[in-house]
Amino acid sequence: MPAEAVRVLVTGVVQGVGFRPFVYKLAEELRLRGWVRNRGCGVEIHLEGGRSAAAARAFLRRLRAELPPLAVIEDVSVRRVRPEGASGFRIKASAGGERFVFISPDIAACDACLGEVMTPGDRRHLYPFANCTDCGPRYTIVRSLPYDRPATTMAGFPMCPDCRREYEDPRDRRYHAQPIACPACGPRVRLSGPDGAPLGGGVDEAADRIRRGRIVAVKGLGGFHLMCDALNAAAVGRLRRLKARSRKPLALMAADLAAISRYAALKPAEREAIVSPQRPIVLLAKKAEIPSIAPGLAEIGVMLPSTPLHALLLRRVPLVVATSSNPKDAPIMKDAGEGVARLADFVLDHDRPIQVRSDDSVLRIAADGPLFVRRARGYVPYPQRVPDSLNRPVRTLALGGELKDTLSLYKKGRVVTSQFLGDLDDYRNYGYFRETLDHLKRLFEVEPEVVVSDLHPDFRTTRFARSLGIAHLRVQHHFAHVLAPLLEHGVDLGRGAKVLGIAMDGYGYGDDGQAWGGEFLLCDYRSYLRLAHFAYVPLPGGDLAAREPWRMALAHLHRAGLAADAPPRLFARVARPAPARLARLLDRGAPFLRTSSCGRLFDAVSFLAGLAPSRVEYEAEAPQLLEARAKAPVRSGYGFALDASAEPWTVSFAPLFGELLADLKRGTPAEVVSSKFHATLAAVMVRVAERARKERGVDTVSLAGGVFLNRRLVDLATAGLRRKGFRVLRSVLYSPNDESLSLGQTAFALAAPASAFAPAPSVRRGRRGRASS
């Protein structure tokens, strides 16, 4: 590396994260001269001087090795330039150019800031909004780029002289920390009562109210939490009634690891996740039961405080319920004016506006890494690089599906995927979807040329895509699912190369108009073949079947010819005469929609095992109750039948239901039934994959779909496939559920031929077709 002069361009998450002062200090330490400045595409560094070329090499090595906590380097390019005769090192004003800068996610308060908040005599003692370049709000406060204070929701808070001094000192950890604040000049909290009248006491008074059994709505980074004492059963019961949420698990926030360890077991990888700067909710195995928090489940979701406000609150009450402040099926509330007071006794608000709402992220740890249930605060909007073969000069917008939606924008080799947006069949979430789309388009200066949606003709996202008047591609649901892990892991597929995508979920609109959900797809980025699927069974009642598990239990028994053999007690908890009426319809061959859904298969088994209620309260309640019992060691699962006489091959579970009924008649415990069922599904995946390798030569498997939120199944399937020599890919940075659809849709669009980008009416292809365009 020449010592005279080099120009370095660094791209990634390198603005607004303390990267320039880090460069400044590193250059001074190595006695290098020159400058550093923000550019539209990243950070540019000019280096000259130094004792030898070794100094410049050391600079580049340490640039990557000693990054500030929030910085993420994507690329570093270096070129020789002429020396400028610099006499020292300085931070220059930002340069222009087309902007494509990545904003850091919101990050939990760092130890240094929390130390100041908890130290008597410090000027930020007990201040709830302390932050620096290493922590604090980012994504949820930025309004536009460049990322400067006037372009954030901190614009209305002029800095005091002390904060200004810190902000302008390159050696200070608050240099150019846009949300910098202190009690003299920054945001302030306000506690109000049920009538909206202000109360004194602030954070401490709010904590005391929680201790006395009251519910307090607390404004955080991305919206309000509803908080109450987790150990006060009466308070938890009231909160459940206010949210119309009788059984769905509630998230907890704990003051520290000691508070967590009293009620949950913490493995090393789980401990690492829970203390990470992202501060997600982590699902942990229960050690002691807390009544009404996660009834019937084996895990509780817990997080640590993410802001100084939360840390101050939990000094007085070490374990609280911290659930999103949303009415049923609506997005999280970010402003008190949205009606949060209707869900709480008191409101702890503050005057720093939230630009874009964002829920807490939720994950669990599988044997081979994180398994995201929900990706939001702390992780969005980190960019995702696409494989080289998909890097194209086109700007795309992918809209996802209808439930658990996200959207993805692509530009210049990177995809930015939004936070979890909820179910768009609710008008309030659809408004959130539009709000987030406008925000991301503005932040990243993307005006899409191509829009991608699901194949379903009636999804709101499909109708919205049609309204844009640009090239519109449509992608079959499960095809998009299995492409997402391929893009995430940077898989470049050579000519003729295929992978086996195993997509398991509750529902996706199929090419034949039926309800798919147990799919084996032989595919590349452009097209797929439906190689195999779970045998079709009736879907009695359509969407009602997903809410009433007994319907799928009866449908599977009928399909297997076993309905007459089922003991009447299995359906005794269903109001009469509904089961008998449905049985008659099935006998007569009523024209129900047909489904291959793995999610509905879980519903059926969970109900027959006596775990699922006759009507579920929340999505995947029946499968979660079944997974919670999968603890028994079993040598093998139940039987199944693979018919490969013609494509697509079919997997029949008639043998499974015959053996399951026999187990139930013998009084086999639910733990054994569940464990055998999970083993069966893993065995099916291995069997089909081996057959696909033998006949089609595939050795890579992509696991996708909401069923793979089941940690037991993920671990069994992954281990079984790897033992047979398969390369197994699954989403690690994204959720395998419908949140990842927009990422897979993006992959399809980038692989499509240029001719597909011409605006044209959408056309649905056949089973072997491109599944879109």
PDB file of C-alpha atoms in Angstrom, residues 146-414:
ATOM      1  CA  PRO A 146     -28.951  13.481   4.818  1.00  0.00           C
ATOM      2  CA  TYR A 147     -29.085  12.249   8.397  1.00  0.00           C
ATOM      3  CA  ASP A 148     -28.700  15.565  10.206  1.00  0.00           C
ATOM      4  CA  ARG A 149     -30.591  16.837  13.243  1.00  0.00           C
ATOM      5  CA  PRO A 150     -32.922  19.119  11.218  1.00  0.00           C
ATOM      6  CA  ALA A 151     -34.023  16.019   9.246  1.00  0.00           C
ATOM      7  CA  THR A 152     -35.027  14.140  12.403  1.00  0.00           C
ATOM      8  CA  THR A 153     -37.774  14.515  14.987  1.00  0.00           C
ATOM      9  CA  MET A 154     -35.144  16.195  17.203  1.00  0.00           C
ATOM     10  CA  ALA A 155     -35.331  19.300  14.996  1.00  0.00           C
ATOM     11  CA  GLY A 156     -37.521  21.054  17.549  1.00  0.00           C
ATOM     12  CA  PHE A 157     -34.936  20.756  20.347  1.00  0.00           C
ATOM     13  CA  PRO A 158     -32.128  23.366  19.960  1.00  0.00           C
ATOM     14  CA  MET A 159     -28.916  22.236  21.659  1.00  0.00           C
ATOM     15  CA  CYS A 160     -27.731  23.908  24.829  1.00  0.00           C
ATOM     16  CA  PRO A 161     -24.077  25.127  24.966  1.00  0.00           C
ATOM     17  CA  ASP A 162     -22.917  21.963  26.780  1.00  0.00           C
ATOM     18  CA  CYS A 163     -24.509  19.616  24.242  1.00  0.00           C
ATOM     19  CA  ARG A 164     -23.220  21.783  21.384  1.00  0.00           C
ATOM     20  CA  ARG A 165     -19.693  21.465  22.754  1.00  0.00           C
ATOM     21  CA  GLU A 166     -19.951  17.661  22.848  1.00  0.00           C
ATOM     22  CA  TYR A 167     -21.588  17.572  19.408  1.00  0.00           C
ATOM     23  CA  GLU A 168     -18.727  19.541  17.790  1.00  0.00           C
ATOM     24  CA  ASP A 169     -15.780  17.758  19.455  1.00  0.00           C
ATOM     25  CA  PRO A 170     -14.435  14.904  17.251  1.00  0.00           C
ATOM     26  CA  ARG A 171     -12.893  13.304  20.324  1.00  0.00           C
ATOM     27  CA  ASP A 172     -16.220  13.139  22.168  1.00  0.00           C
ATOM     28  CA  ARG A 173     -18.421  10.060  21.806  1.00  0.00           C
ATOM     29  CA  ARG A 174     -21.348  12.412  21.127  1.00  0.00           C
ATOM     30  CA  TYR A 175     -19.697  14.040  18.114  1.00  0.00           C
ATOM     31  CA  HIS A 176     -22.479  14.537  15.570  1.00  0.00           C
ATOM     32  CA  ALA A 177     -24.885  12.372  17.590  1.00  0.00           C
ATOM     33  CA  GLN A 178     -28.035  13.820  16.056  1.00  0.00           C
ATOM     34  CA  PRO A 179     -30.388  12.868  18.957  1.00  0.00           C
ATOM     35  CA  ILE A 180     -27.998  14.367  21.567  1.00  0.00           C
ATOM     36  CA  ALA A 181     -29.937  15.780  24.500  1.00  0.00           C
ATOM     37  CA  CYS A 182     -29.796  16.593  28.207  1.00  0.00           C
ATOM     38  CA  PRO A 183     -32.280  17.850  30.821  1.00  0.00           C
ATOM     39  CA  ALA A 184     -31.555  21.453  29.842  1.00  0.00           C
ATOM     40  CA  CYS A 185     -32.458  21.163  26.158  1.00  0.00           C
ATOM     41  CA  GLY A 186     -33.917  17.756  25.317  1.00  0.00           C
ATOM     42  CA  PRO A 187     -37.222  15.893  25.407  1.00  0.00           C
ATOM     43  CA  ARG A 188     -39.158  15.508  28.625  1.00  0.00           C
ATOM     44  CA  VAL A 189     -41.583  12.919  29.975  1.00  0.00           C
ATOM     45  CA  ARG A 190     -45.141  13.638  31.007  1.00  0.00           C
ATOM     46  CA  LEU A 191     -47.319  11.389  33.155  1.00  0.00           C
ATOM     47  CA  SER A 192     -51.051  11.838  32.764  1.00  0.00           C
ATOM     48  CA  GLY A 193     -54.120  10.251  34.292  1.00  0.00           C
ATOM     49  CA  PRO A 194     -57.203   8.694  32.737  1.00  0.00           C
ATOM     50  CA  ASP A 195     -58.657  12.149  32.013  1.00  0.00           C
ATOM     51  CA  GLY A 196     -55.478  13.386  30.356  1.00  0.00           C
ATOM     52  CA  ALA A 197     -54.625  15.726  33.229  1.00  0.00           C
ATOM     53  CA  PRO A 198     -50.861  15.893  33.933  1.00  0.00           C
ATOM     54  CA  LEU A 199     -49.524  14.342  37.115  1.00  0.00           C
ATOM     55  CA  GLY A 200     -46.250  14.985  38.842  1.00  0.00           C
ATOM     56  CA  GLY A 201     -43.481  12.492  39.501  1.00  0.00           C
ATOM     57  CA  GLY A 202     -42.664  11.348  35.978  1.00  0.00           C
ATOM     58  CA  VAL A 203     -40.902   7.998  35.641  1.00  0.00           C
ATOM     59  CA  ASP A 204     -40.744   7.213  39.354  1.00  0.00           C
ATOM     60  CA  GLU A 205     -44.437   7.914  39.840  1.00  0.00           C
ATOM     61  CA  ALA A 206     -45.274   5.738  36.807  1.00  0.00           C
ATOM     62  CA  ALA A 207     -43.244   2.893  38.332  1.00  0.00           C
ATOM     63  CA  ASP A 208     -45.064   3.288  41.648  1.00  0.00           C
ATOM     64  CA  ARG A 209     -48.422   3.128  39.867  1.00  0.00           C
ATOM     65  CA  ILE A 210     -47.346  -0.135  38.213  1.00  0.00           C
ATOM     66  CA  ARG A 211     -46.284  -1.517  41.586  1.00  0.00           C
ATOM     67  CA  ARG A 212     -49.742  -0.704  42.919  1.00  0.00           C
ATOM     68  CA  GLY A 213     -51.391  -2.815  40.232  1.00  0.00           C
ATOM     69  CA  ARG A 214     -52.176  -0.179  37.640  1.00  0.00           C
ATOM     70  CA  ILE A 215     -51.579  -0.315  33.863  1.00  0.00           C
ATOM     71  CA  VAL A 216     -49.333   2.366  32.358  1.00  0.00           C
ATOM     72  CA  ALA A 217     -48.835   3.057  28.642  1.00  0.00           C
ATOM     73  CA  VAL A 218     -45.144   3.917  28.207  1.00  0.00           C
ATOM     74  CA  LYS A 219     -43.795   5.584  25.062  1.00  0.00           C
ATOM     75  CA  GLY A 220     -40.607   3.910  23.847  1.00  0.00           C
ATOM     76  CA  LEU A 221     -38.565   4.009  20.631  1.00  0.00           C
ATOM     77  CA  GLY A 222     -41.135   2.759  18.137  1.00  0.00           C
ATOM     78  CA  GLY A 223     -44.403   3.182  20.014  1.00  0.00           C
ATOM     79  CA  PHE A 224     -46.173   2.643  23.321  1.00  0.00           C
ATOM     80  CA  HIS A 225     -45.916  -0.436  25.517  1.00  0.00           C
ATOM     81  CA  LEU A 226     -48.710  -1.349  27.889  1.00  0.00           C
ATOM     82  CA  MET A 227     -47.019  -2.175  31.184  1.00  0.00           C
ATOM     83  CA  CYS A 228     -48.164  -3.770  34.412  1.00  0.00           C
ATOM     84  CA  ASP A 229     -46.578  -5.805  37.189  1.00  0.00           C
ATOM     85  CA  ALA A 230     -46.012  -9.261  35.688  1.00  0.00           C
ATOM     86  CA  LEU A 231     -46.441 -10.908  39.091  1.00  0.00           C
ATOM     87  CA  ASN A 232     -49.756  -9.217  39.849  1.00  0.00           C
ATOM     88  CA  ALA A 233     -52.332 -11.645  38.465  1.00  0.00           C
ATOM     89  CA  ALA A 234     -55.196  -9.151  38.841  1.00  0.00           C
ATOM     90  CA  ALA A 235     -53.330  -6.495  36.861  1.00  0.00           C
ATOM     91  CA  VAL A 236     -52.417  -8.978  34.132  1.00  0.00           C
ATOM     92  CA  GLY A 237     -56.029 -10.117  33.958  1.00  0.00           C
ATOM     93  CA  ARG A 238     -57.248  -6.526  33.544  1.00  0.00           C
ATOM     94  CA  LEU A 239     -54.703  -5.926  30.801  1.00  0.00           C
ATOM     95  CA  ARG A 240     -55.870  -9.028  28.976  1.00  0.00           C
ATOM     96  CA  ARG A 241     -59.472  -7.865  29.160  1.00  0.00           C
ATOM     97  CA  LEU A 242     -58.584  -4.393  27.872  1.00  0.00           C
ATOM     98  CA  LYS A 243     -56.722  -5.912  24.917  1.00  0.00           C
ATOM     99  CA  ALA A 244     -59.324  -8.656  24.331  1.00  0.00           C
ATOM    100  CA  ARG A 245     -56.477 -11.150  24.581  1.00  0.00           C
ATOM    101  CA  SER A 246     -57.327 -14.007  26.919  1.00  0.00           C
ATOM    102  CA  ARG A 247     -54.648 -16.573  25.987  1.00  0.00           C
ATOM    103  CA  LYS A 248     -52.119 -15.090  23.555  1.00  0.00           C
ATOM    104  CA  PRO A 249     -48.706 -14.862  25.278  1.00  0.00           C
ATOM    105  CA  LEU A 250     -47.584 -11.533  26.698  1.00  0.00           C
ATOM    106  CA  ALA A 251     -44.013 -10.227  26.445  1.00  0.00           C
ATOM    107  CA  LEU A 252     -42.039  -9.362  29.567  1.00  0.00           C
ATOM    108  CA  MET A 253     -39.378  -6.758  30.250  1.00  0.00           C
ATOM    109  CA  ALA A 254     -36.896  -7.500  33.042  1.00  0.00           C
ATOM    110  CA  ALA A 255     -34.558  -5.149  34.858  1.00  0.00           C
ATOM    111  CA  ASP A 256     -31.570  -7.488  34.434  1.00  0.00           C
ATOM    112  CA  LEU A 257     -30.471 -11.066  33.808  1.00  0.00           C
ATOM    113  CA  ALA A 258     -30.958 -11.971  37.459  1.00  0.00           C
ATOM    114  CA  ALA A 259     -34.654 -11.109  37.208  1.00  0.00           C
ATOM    115  CA  ILE A 260     -34.935 -13.224  34.059  1.00  0.00           C
ATOM    116  CA  SER A 261     -33.107 -16.229  35.477  1.00  0.00           C
ATOM    117  CA  ARG A 262     -35.664 -16.650  38.249  1.00  0.00           C
ATOM    118  CA  TYR A 263     -38.343 -17.561  35.714  1.00  0.00           C
ATOM    119  CA  ALA A 264     -36.525 -18.717  32.549  1.00  0.00           C
ATOM    120  CA  ALA A 265     -33.535 -20.809  31.582  1.00  0.00           C
ATOM    121  CA  LEU A 266     -30.813 -18.949  29.693  1.00  0.00           C
ATOM    122  CA  LYS A 267     -28.455 -20.798  27.355  1.00  0.00           C
ATOM    123  CA  PRO A 268     -25.264 -18.976  26.260  1.00  0.00           C
ATOM    124  CA  ALA A 269     -26.579 -18.113  22.775  1.00  0.00           C
ATOM    125  CA  GLU A 270     -29.853 -16.863  24.273  1.00  0.00           C
ATOM    126  CA  ARG A 271     -27.967 -14.761  26.790  1.00  0.00           C
ATOM    127  CA  GLU A 272     -25.905 -13.269  23.956  1.00  0.00           C
ATOM    128  CA  ALA A 273     -29.061 -12.362  22.018  1.00  0.00           C
ATOM    129  CA  ILE A 274     -30.907 -10.858  24.953  1.00  0.00           C
ATOM    130  CA  VAL A 275     -28.041  -8.533  25.967  1.00  0.00           C
ATOM    131  CA  SER A 276     -27.214  -7.552  22.368  1.00  0.00           C
ATOM    132  CA  PRO A 277     -27.536  -3.877  21.364  1.00  0.00           C
ATOM    133  CA  GLN A 278     -30.672  -4.811  19.384  1.00  0.00           C
ATOM    134  CA  ARG A 279     -32.484  -5.865  22.586  1.00  0.00           C
ATOM    135  CA  PRO A 280     -34.998  -8.266  21.011  1.00  0.00           C
ATOM    136  CA  ILE A 281     -37.620 -10.241  22.842  1.00  0.00           C
ATOM    137  CA  VAL A 282     -36.093 -13.709  23.182  1.00  0.00           C
ATOM    138  CA  LEU A 283     -38.259 -16.786  23.712  1.00  0.00           C
ATOM    139  CA  LEU A 284     -36.829 -18.761  26.636  1.00  0.00           C
ATOM    140  CA  ALA A 285     -37.721 -22.076  28.239  1.00  0.00           C
ATOM    141  CA  LYS A 286     -39.793 -21.600  31.369  1.00  0.00           C
ATOM    142  CA  LYS A 287     -38.118 -22.325  34.669  1.00  0.00           C
ATOM    143  CA  ALA A 288     -41.059 -21.264  36.830  1.00  0.00           C
ATOM    144  CA  GLU A 289     -44.623 -20.566  35.757  1.00  0.00           C
ATOM    145  CA  ILE A 290     -45.936 -16.997  35.926  1.00  0.00           C
ATOM    146  CA  PRO A 291     -49.732 -17.230  35.848  1.00  0.00           C
ATOM    147  CA  SER A 292     -51.483 -15.857  32.753  1.00  0.00           C
ATOM    148  CA  ILE A 293     -48.317 -14.843  30.885  1.00  0.00           C
ATOM    149  CA  ALA A 294     -47.965 -17.677  28.350  1.00  0.00           C
ATOM    150  CA  PRO A 295     -50.658 -20.258  29.169  1.00  0.00           C
ATOM    151  CA  GLY A 296     -50.055 -23.744  27.809  1.00  0.00           C
ATOM    152  CA  LEU A 297     -46.703 -22.868  26.230  1.00  0.00           C
ATOM    153  CA  ALA A 298     -43.212 -23.993  27.153  1.00  0.00           C
ATOM    154  CA  GLU A 299     -41.565 -20.599  26.658  1.00  0.00           C
ATOM    155  CA  ILE A 300     -41.895 -16.999  27.753  1.00  0.00           C
ATOM    156  CA  GLY A 301     -40.730 -13.980  25.747  1.00  0.00           C
ATOM    157  CA  VAL A 302     -38.432 -11.633  27.665  1.00  0.00           C
ATOM    158  CA  MET A 303     -36.394  -8.544  26.813  1.00  0.00           C
ATOM    159  CA  LEU A 304     -34.119  -6.166  28.681  1.00  0.00           C
ATOM    160  CA  PRO A 305     -34.689  -2.381  28.738  1.00  0.00           C
ATOM    161  CA  SER A 306     -33.800  -0.694  25.442  1.00  0.00           C
ATOM    162  CA  THR A 307     -33.789   2.937  26.599  1.00  0.00           C
ATOM    163  CA  PRO A 308     -32.741   4.837  29.723  1.00  0.00           C
ATOM    164  CA  LEU A 309     -36.433   5.530  30.323  1.00  0.00           C
ATOM    165  CA  HIS A 310     -37.150   1.807  30.575  1.00  0.00           C
ATOM    166  CA  ALA A 311     -34.066   1.209  32.719  1.00  0.00           C
ATOM    167  CA  LEU A 312     -35.166   3.931  35.153  1.00  0.00           C
ATOM    168  CA  LEU A 313     -38.705   2.548  35.282  1.00  0.00           C
ATOM    169  CA  LEU A 314     -37.525  -0.986  36.089  1.00  0.00           C
ATOM    170  CA  ARG A 315     -35.372   0.101  39.024  1.00  0.00           C
ATOM    171  CA  ARG A 316     -38.575   0.056  41.093  1.00  0.00           C
ATOM    172  CA  VAL A 317     -40.424  -2.870  39.507  1.00  0.00           C
ATOM    173  CA  PRO A 318     -37.994  -5.484  38.158  1.00  0.00           C
ATOM    174  CA  LEU A 319     -40.376  -7.528  35.979  1.00  0.00           C
ATOM    175  CA  VAL A 320     -43.239  -6.065  33.960  1.00  0.00           C
ATOM    176  CA  VAL A 321     -45.513  -7.088  31.154  1.00  0.00           C
ATOM    177  CA  ALA A 322     -44.477  -4.970  28.129  1.00  0.00           C
ATOM    178  CA  THR A 323     -46.936  -5.660  25.341  1.00  0.00           C
ATOM    179  CA  SER A 324     -47.589  -3.532  22.261  1.00  0.00           C
ATOM    180  CA  SER A 325     -50.214  -0.841  22.691  1.00  0.00           C
ATOM    181  CA  ASN A 326     -52.470  -1.938  19.890  1.00  0.00           C
ATOM    182  CA  PRO A 327     -56.095  -2.946  19.806  1.00  0.00           C
ATOM    183  CA  LYS A 328     -56.588  -6.436  18.392  1.00  0.00           C
ATOM    184  CA  ASP A 329     -55.021  -6.775  14.903  1.00  0.00           C
ATOM    185  CA  ALA A 330     -54.086  -3.055  14.677  1.00  0.00           C
ATOM    186  CA  PRO A 331     -50.561  -1.556  14.488  1.00  0.00           C
ATOM    187  CA  ILE A 332     -48.690  -0.325  17.548  1.00  0.00           C
ATOM    188  CA  MET A 333     -49.659   3.198  18.614  1.00  0.00           C
ATOM    189  CA  LYS A 334     -46.960   5.874  18.407  1.00  0.00           C
ATOM    190  CA  ASP A 335     -48.870   8.970  19.497  1.00  0.00           C
ATOM    191  CA  ALA A 336     -51.038   9.489  22.563  1.00  0.00           C
ATOM    192  CA  GLY A 337     -53.691  10.984  20.302  1.00  0.00           C
ATOM    193  CA  GLU A 338     -54.290   7.582  18.717  1.00  0.00           C
ATOM    194  CA  GLY A 339     -56.267   6.501  21.778  1.00  0.00           C
ATOM    195  CA  VAL A 340     -53.720   4.698  23.921  1.00  0.00           C
ATOM    196  CA  ALA A 341     -55.373   6.012  27.092  1.00  0.00           C
ATOM    197  CA  ARG A 342     -58.332   3.703  26.415  1.00  0.00           C
ATOM    198  CA  LEU A 343     -56.050   0.717  27.064  1.00  0.00           C
ATOM    199  CA  ALA A 344     -54.338   1.979  30.226  1.00  0.00           C
ATOM    200  CA  ASP A 345     -54.915   3.706  33.561  1.00  0.00           C
ATOM    201  CA  PHE A 346     -52.043   6.175  33.056  1.00  0.00           C
ATOM    202  CA  VAL A 347     -49.910   7.340  30.140  1.00  0.00           C
ATOM    203  CA  LEU A 348     -46.169   8.056  30.389  1.00  0.00           C
ATOM    204  CA  ASP A 349     -45.621  10.126  27.253  1.00  0.00           C
ATOM    205  CA  HIS A 350     -42.740  12.283  26.026  1.00  0.00           C
ATOM    206  CA  ASP A 351     -42.398  15.076  23.491  1.00  0.00           C
ATOM    207  CA  ARG A 352     -39.875  13.533  21.089  1.00  0.00           C
ATOM    208  CA  PRO A 353     -42.039  12.533  18.101  1.00  0.00           C
ATOM    209  CA  ILE A 354     -41.800   9.050  16.568  1.00  0.00           C
ATOM    210  CA  GLN A 355     -41.528   9.355  12.796  1.00  0.00           C
ATOM    211  CA  VAL A 356     -42.163   5.704  11.962  1.00  0.00           C
ATOM    212  CA  ARG A 357     -43.686   3.147  14.314  1.00  0.00           C
ATOM    213  CA  SER A 358     -41.902  -0.143  14.928  1.00  0.00           C
ATOM    214  CA  ASP A 359     -42.681  -3.156  17.123  1.00  0.00           C
ATOM    215  CA  ASP A 360     -40.177  -5.084  19.206  1.00  0.00           C
ATOM    216  CA  SER A 361     -38.292  -7.820  17.397  1.00  0.00           C
ATOM    217  CA  VAL A 362     -38.912 -11.385  18.582  1.00  0.00           C
ATOM    218  CA  LEU A 363     -36.629 -14.373  18.115  1.00  0.00           C
ATOM    219  CA  ARG A 364     -35.718 -17.753  19.473  1.00  0.00           C
ATOM    220  CA  ILE A 365     -32.446 -19.630  19.194  1.00  0.00           C
ATOM    221  CA  ALA A 366     -32.398 -22.855  17.184  1.00  0.00           C
ATOM    222  CA  ALA A 367     -29.519 -25.324  17.113  1.00  0.00           C
ATOM    223  CA  ASP A 368     -27.854 -23.513  14.197  1.00  0.00           C
ATOM    224  CA  GLY A 369     -28.614 -19.885  15.031  1.00  0.00           C
ATOM    225  CA  PRO A 370     -31.358 -17.259  15.415  1.00  0.00           C
ATOM    226  CA  LEU A 371     -34.907 -17.952  14.318  1.00  0.00           C
ATOM    227  CA  PHE A 372     -36.817 -14.693  13.885  1.00  0.00           C
ATOM    228  CA  VAL A 373     -40.481 -14.680  14.815  1.00  0.00           C
ATOM    229  CA  ARG A 374     -40.705 -10.951  14.070  1.00  0.00           C
ATOM    230  CA  ARG A 375     -38.017  -8.658  12.643  1.00  0.00           C
ATOM    231  CA  ALA A 376     -38.456  -4.996  13.510  1.00  0.00           C
ATOM    232  CA  ARG A 377     -36.819  -2.678  16.077  1.00  0.00           C
ATOM    233  CA  GLY A 378     -33.048  -3.078  16.273  1.00  0.00           C
ATOM    234  CA  TYR A 379     -32.680  -4.808  12.905  1.00  0.00           C
ATOM    235  CA  VAL A 380     -34.520  -2.604  10.390  1.00  0.00           C
ATOM    236  CA  PRO A 381     -33.419  -1.085   8.008  1.00  0.00           C
ATOM    237  CA  TYR A 382     -30.129  -2.982   7.683  1.00  0.00           C
ATOM    238  CA  PRO A 383     -29.513  -3.641   3.966  1.00  0.00           C
ATOM    239  CA  GLN A 384     -29.135  -7.057   2.357  1.00  0.00           C
ATOM    240  CA  ARG A 385     -26.632  -7.555  -0.441  1.00  0.00           C
ATOM    241  CA  VAL A 386     -27.924  -9.642  -3.359  1.00  0.00           C
ATOM    242  CA  PRO A 387     -25.908 -12.372  -5.116  1.00  0.00           C
ATOM    243  CA  ASP A 388     -23.749 -11.070  -7.986  1.00  0.00           C
ATOM    244  CA  SER A 389     -25.964 -12.778 -10.567  1.00  0.00           C
ATOM    245  CA  LEU A 390     -28.967 -10.753  -9.339  1.00  0.00           C
ATOM    246  CA  ASN A 391     -27.235  -7.359  -9.194  1.00  0.00           C
ATOM    247  CA  ARG A 392     -29.103  -5.407 -11.858  1.00  0.00           C
ATOM    248  CA  PRO A 393     -29.577  -1.698 -12.661  1.00  0.00           C
ATOM    249  CA  VAL A 394     -33.278  -1.679 -11.903  1.00  0.00           C
ATOM    250  CA  ARG A 395     -35.273  -0.327  -8.957  1.00  0.00           C
ATOM    251  CA  THR A 396     -37.881  -2.710  -7.594  1.00  0.00           C
ATOM    252  CA  LEU A 397     -40.617  -2.704  -4.985  1.00  0.00           C
ATOM    253  CA  ALA A 398     -41.842  -6.016  -3.548  1.00  0.00           C
ATOM    254  CA  LEU A 399     -45.078  -5.895  -1.563  1.00  0.00           C
ATOM    255  CA  GLY A 400     -45.170  -9.275   0.201  1.00  0.00           C
ATOM    256  CA  GLY A 401     -48.477 -11.006   0.844  1.00  0.00           C
ATOM    257  CA  GLU A 402     -51.453 -10.134   3.041  1.00  0.00           C
ATOM    258  CA  LEU A 403     -50.594 -11.428   6.528  1.00  0.00           C
ATOM    259  CA  LYS A 404     -47.471 -10.581   8.557  1.00  0.00           C
ATOM    260  CA  ASP A 405     -46.510  -8.303   5.733  1.00  0.00           C
ATOM    261  CA  THR A 406     -43.281  -6.506   4.927  1.00  0.00           C
ATOM    262  CA  LEU A 407     -42.192  -4.626   1.831  1.00  0.00           C
ATOM    263  CA  SER A 408     -38.758  -4.549   0.208  1.00  0.00           C
ATOM    264  CA  LEU A 409     -37.062  -1.908  -1.934  1.00  0.00           C
ATOM    265  CA  TYR A 410     -34.096  -2.754  -4.179  1.00  0.00           C
ATOM    266  CA  LYS A 411     -31.498  -0.388  -5.601  1.00  0.00           C
ATOM    267  CA  LYS A 412     -27.828  -0.769  -6.591  1.00  0.00           C
ATOM    268  CA  GLY A 413     -27.277  -4.313  -5.365  1.00  0.00           C
ATOM    269  CA  ARG A 414     -28.961  -3.917  -1.964  1.00  0.00           C
TER     270      ARG A 414
END
